[in-house]
CSV table of C-alpha atoms in Angstrom, one decimal:
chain,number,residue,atom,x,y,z
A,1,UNK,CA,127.5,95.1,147.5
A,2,UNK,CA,126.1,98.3,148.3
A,3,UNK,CA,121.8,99.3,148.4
A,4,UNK,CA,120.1,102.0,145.9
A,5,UNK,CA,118.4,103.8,148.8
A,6,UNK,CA,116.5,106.2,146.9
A,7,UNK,CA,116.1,107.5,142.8
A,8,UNK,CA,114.8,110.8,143.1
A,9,UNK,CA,114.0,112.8,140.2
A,10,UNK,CA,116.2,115.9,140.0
A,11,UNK,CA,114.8,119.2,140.3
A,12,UNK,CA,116.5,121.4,137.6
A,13,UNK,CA,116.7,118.8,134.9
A,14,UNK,CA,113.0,116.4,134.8
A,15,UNK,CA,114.9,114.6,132.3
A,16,UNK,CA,117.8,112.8,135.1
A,17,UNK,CA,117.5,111.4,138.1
A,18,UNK,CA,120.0,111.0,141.3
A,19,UNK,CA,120.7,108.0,143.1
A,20,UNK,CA,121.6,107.5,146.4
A,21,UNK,CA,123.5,104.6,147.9
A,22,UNK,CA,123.5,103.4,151.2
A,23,UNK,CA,122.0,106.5,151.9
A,24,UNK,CA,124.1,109.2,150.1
A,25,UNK,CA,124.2,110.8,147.0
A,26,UNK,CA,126.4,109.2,144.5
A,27,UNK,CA,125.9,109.7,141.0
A,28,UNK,CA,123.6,111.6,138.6
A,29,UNK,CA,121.8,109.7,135.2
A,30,UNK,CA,119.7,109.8,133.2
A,31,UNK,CA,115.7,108.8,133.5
A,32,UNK,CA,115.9,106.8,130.2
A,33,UNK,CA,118.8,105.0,131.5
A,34,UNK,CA,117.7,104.3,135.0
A,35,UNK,CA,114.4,102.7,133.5
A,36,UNK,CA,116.4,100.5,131.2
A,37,UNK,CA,118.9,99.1,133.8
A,38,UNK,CA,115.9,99.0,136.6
A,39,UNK,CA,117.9,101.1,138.8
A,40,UNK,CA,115.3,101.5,141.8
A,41,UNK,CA,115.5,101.8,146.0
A,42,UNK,CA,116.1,98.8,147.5
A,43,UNK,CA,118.3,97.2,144.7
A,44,UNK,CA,121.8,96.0,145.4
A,45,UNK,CA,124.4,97.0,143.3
A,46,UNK,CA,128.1,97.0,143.3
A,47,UNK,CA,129.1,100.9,142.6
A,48,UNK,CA,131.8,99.4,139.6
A,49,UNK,CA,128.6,97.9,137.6
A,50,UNK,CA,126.5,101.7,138.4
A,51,UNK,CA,130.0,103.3,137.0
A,52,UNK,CA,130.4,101.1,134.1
A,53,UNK,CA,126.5,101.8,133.6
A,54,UNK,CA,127.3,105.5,133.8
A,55,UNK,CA,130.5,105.3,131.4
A,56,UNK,CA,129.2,103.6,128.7
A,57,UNK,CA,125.4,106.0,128.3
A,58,UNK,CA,127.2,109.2,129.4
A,59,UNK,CA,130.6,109.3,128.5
A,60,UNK,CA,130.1,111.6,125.3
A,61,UNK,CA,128.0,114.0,127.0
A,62,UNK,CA,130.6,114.3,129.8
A,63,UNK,CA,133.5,115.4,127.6
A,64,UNK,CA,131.1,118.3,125.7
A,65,UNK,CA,130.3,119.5,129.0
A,66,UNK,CA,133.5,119.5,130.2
A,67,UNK,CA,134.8,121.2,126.5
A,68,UNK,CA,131.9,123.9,127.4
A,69,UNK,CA,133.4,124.8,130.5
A,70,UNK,CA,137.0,125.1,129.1
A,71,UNK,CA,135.7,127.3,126.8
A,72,UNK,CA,135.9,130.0,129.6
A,73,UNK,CA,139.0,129.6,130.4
A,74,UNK,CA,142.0,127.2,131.5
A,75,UNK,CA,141.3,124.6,134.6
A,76,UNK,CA,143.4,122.7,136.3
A,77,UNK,CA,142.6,118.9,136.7
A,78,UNK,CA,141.4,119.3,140.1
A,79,UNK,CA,139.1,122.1,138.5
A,80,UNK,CA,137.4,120.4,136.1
A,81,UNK,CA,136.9,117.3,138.3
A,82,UNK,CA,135.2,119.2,140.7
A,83,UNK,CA,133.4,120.3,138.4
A,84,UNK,CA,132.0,117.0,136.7
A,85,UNK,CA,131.7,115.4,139.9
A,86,UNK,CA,129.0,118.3,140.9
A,87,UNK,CA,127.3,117.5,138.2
A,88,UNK,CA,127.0,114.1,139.4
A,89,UNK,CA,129.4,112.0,137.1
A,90,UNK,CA,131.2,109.0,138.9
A,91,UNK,CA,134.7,108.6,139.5
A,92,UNK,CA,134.9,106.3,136.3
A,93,UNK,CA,133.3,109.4,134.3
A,94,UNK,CA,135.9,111.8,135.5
A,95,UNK,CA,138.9,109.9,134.8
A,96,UNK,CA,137.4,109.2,131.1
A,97,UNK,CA,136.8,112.8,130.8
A,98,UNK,CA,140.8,113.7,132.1
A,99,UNK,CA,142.5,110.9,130.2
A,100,UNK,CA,140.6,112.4,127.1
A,101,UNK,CA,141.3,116.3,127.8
A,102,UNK,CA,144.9,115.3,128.6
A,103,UNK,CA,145.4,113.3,125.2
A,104,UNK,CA,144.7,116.4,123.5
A,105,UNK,CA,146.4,118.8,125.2
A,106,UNK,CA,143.1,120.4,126.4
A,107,UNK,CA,144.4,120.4,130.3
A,108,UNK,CA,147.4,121.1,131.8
A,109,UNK,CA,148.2,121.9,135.1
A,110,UNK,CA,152.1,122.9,134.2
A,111,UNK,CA,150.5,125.5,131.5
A,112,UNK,CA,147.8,126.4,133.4
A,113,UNK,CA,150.4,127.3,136.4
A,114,UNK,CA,152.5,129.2,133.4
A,115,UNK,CA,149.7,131.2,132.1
A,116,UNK,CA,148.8,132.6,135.8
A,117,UNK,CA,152.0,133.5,136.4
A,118,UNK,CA,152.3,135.3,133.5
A,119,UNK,CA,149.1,137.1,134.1
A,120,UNK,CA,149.5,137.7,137.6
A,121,UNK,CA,150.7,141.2,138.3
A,122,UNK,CA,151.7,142.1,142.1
A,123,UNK,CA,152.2,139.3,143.8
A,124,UNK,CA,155.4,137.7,144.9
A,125,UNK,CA,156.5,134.2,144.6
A,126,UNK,CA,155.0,133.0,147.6
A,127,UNK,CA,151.7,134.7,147.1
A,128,UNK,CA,151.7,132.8,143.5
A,129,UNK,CA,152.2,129.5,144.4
A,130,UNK,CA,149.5,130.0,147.3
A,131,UNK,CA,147.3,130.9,145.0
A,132,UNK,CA,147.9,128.3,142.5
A,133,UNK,CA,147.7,125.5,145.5
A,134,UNK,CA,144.8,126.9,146.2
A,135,UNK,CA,143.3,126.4,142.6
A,136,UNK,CA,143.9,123.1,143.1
A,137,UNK,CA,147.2,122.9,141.0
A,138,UNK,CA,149.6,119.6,140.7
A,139,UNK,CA,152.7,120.6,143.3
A,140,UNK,CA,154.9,119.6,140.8
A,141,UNK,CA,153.6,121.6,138.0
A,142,UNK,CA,154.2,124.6,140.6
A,143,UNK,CA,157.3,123.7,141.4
A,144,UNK,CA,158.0,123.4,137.7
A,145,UNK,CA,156.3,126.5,136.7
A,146,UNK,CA,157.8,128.5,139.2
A,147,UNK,CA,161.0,127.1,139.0
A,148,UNK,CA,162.3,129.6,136.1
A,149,UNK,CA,160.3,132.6,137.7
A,150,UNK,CA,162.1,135.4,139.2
A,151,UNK,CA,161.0,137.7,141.4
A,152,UNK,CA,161.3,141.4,139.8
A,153,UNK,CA,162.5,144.3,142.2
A,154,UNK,CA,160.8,146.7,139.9
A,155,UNK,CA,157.6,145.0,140.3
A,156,UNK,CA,157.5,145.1,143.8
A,157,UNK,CA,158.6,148.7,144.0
A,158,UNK,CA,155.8,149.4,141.9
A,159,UNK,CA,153.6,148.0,144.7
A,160,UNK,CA,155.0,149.6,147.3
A,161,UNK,CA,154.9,153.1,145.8
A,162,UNK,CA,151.0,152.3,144.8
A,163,UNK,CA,150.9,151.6,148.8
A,164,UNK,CA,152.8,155.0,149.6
A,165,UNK,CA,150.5,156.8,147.4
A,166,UNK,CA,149.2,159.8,149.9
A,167,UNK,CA,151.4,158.8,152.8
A,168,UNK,CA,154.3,160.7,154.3
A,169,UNK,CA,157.8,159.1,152.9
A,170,UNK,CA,159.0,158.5,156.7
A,171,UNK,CA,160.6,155.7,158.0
A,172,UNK,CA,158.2,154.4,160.0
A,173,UNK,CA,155.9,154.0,156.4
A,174,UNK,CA,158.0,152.7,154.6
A,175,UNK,CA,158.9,150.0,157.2
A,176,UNK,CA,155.3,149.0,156.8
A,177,UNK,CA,155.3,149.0,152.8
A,178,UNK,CA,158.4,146.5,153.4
A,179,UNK,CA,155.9,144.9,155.5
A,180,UNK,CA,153.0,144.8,153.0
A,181,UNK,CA,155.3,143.4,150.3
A,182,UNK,CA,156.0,140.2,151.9
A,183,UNK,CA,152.2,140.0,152.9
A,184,UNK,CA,152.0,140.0,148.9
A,185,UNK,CA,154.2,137.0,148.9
A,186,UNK,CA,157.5,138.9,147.7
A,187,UNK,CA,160.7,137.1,149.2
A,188,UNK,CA,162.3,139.0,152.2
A,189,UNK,CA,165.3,140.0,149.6
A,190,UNK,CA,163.1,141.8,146.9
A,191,UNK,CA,161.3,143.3,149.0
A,192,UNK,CA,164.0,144.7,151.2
A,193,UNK,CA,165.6,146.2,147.7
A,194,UNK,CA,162.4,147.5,146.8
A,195,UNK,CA,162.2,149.5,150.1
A,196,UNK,CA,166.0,150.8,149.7
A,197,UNK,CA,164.9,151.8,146.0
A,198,UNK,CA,162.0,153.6,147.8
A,199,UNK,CA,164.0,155.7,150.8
A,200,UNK,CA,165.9,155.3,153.8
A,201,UNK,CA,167.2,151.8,154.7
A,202,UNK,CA,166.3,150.4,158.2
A,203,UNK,CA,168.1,148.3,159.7
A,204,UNK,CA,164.8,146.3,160.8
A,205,UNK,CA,164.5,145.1,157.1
């Protein structure tokens, strides 16, 4: 069983509370709630009964939040749960928010990996499913999503003249377009065509 070390009011909304256990922050709530259940420092509590306390006043107000910040634009599940869990809802809350969202078809992660890569414009393969790791994405919805993507020679050639813009077309440049490709994430293969589309081949390619 674990210790409410502290119930401080919170500074940007008078109206909740956060409470601390065993001496770090664990959930937010609200004041009317806290009051009700007692919730106070020095009270022992196991965290299931503070979640279930949690799930069954907040619940609702978790999924319009939640519905609010889709509004913006697609998240991944990792998104959003970051998300509700800064504004202090418990593990319990987050998974009732999920389950819901995913029900509905309101979260995604294989069409939210879809929709970037649609969107995305200059980047390679690589450089996409970097970027999509790094928003937190399901592996296998990249793999998924990226598994019918194909990387287009004429998109990378458009890259790489953008990058030659103003420079001389020497060898020695375009060597380091071929270069700046793959720092874009483009395979080795499309953007060694792209570079032979541009000028001369080398044979460092």
């Amino acid at each position: 069983m674990s210790e409410i070390t502290s119930v401080e009011t919170q500074k940007k909304d008078k109206t909740r509370c956060s409470i601390y256990i065993d001496g770090a922050f664990y959930c937010g709530i609200k004041l009317e709630v806290a009051v009700k259940y007692r919730l106070k420092a020095g009270m022992h509590i196991e965290k299931s009964e503070l979640d279930a306390i949690q799930l069954e006043t907040e619940k609702s107000q978790a999924v319009d939040k939640a519905m609010t910040h889709l509004s913006a634009s697609m998240k991944t599940q990792k998104q959003m749960r970051d998300f509700l869990e800064k504004k202090g809802y418990s593990p319990a809350v987050c998974d009732y928010v999920l389950e819901k969202l995913r029900y509905y078809n309101l979260i995604d992660d294989v069409q939210y990996c879809r929709a970037y890569i649609n969107g995305a414009k200059g980047k390679g393969k690589r450089a996409l499913q970097a970027e999509l790791i790094k928003r937190g994405a399901d592996r296998r919805a990249i793999d998924n999503a990226l598994g019918d993507f194909e990387e287009n020679c004429g998109e990378a050639l458009l890259v790489l003249q953008k990058y030659m813009r103003g420079k001389e077309n020497s060898r020695e440049n375009i060597l380091k377009g071929y270069k700046y490709l793959l720092s874009k994430g483009f395979g080795y293969d499309t953007a060694k065509s792209a570079a032979q589309a541009f000028g001369e081949c080398d044979e460092d390619y």
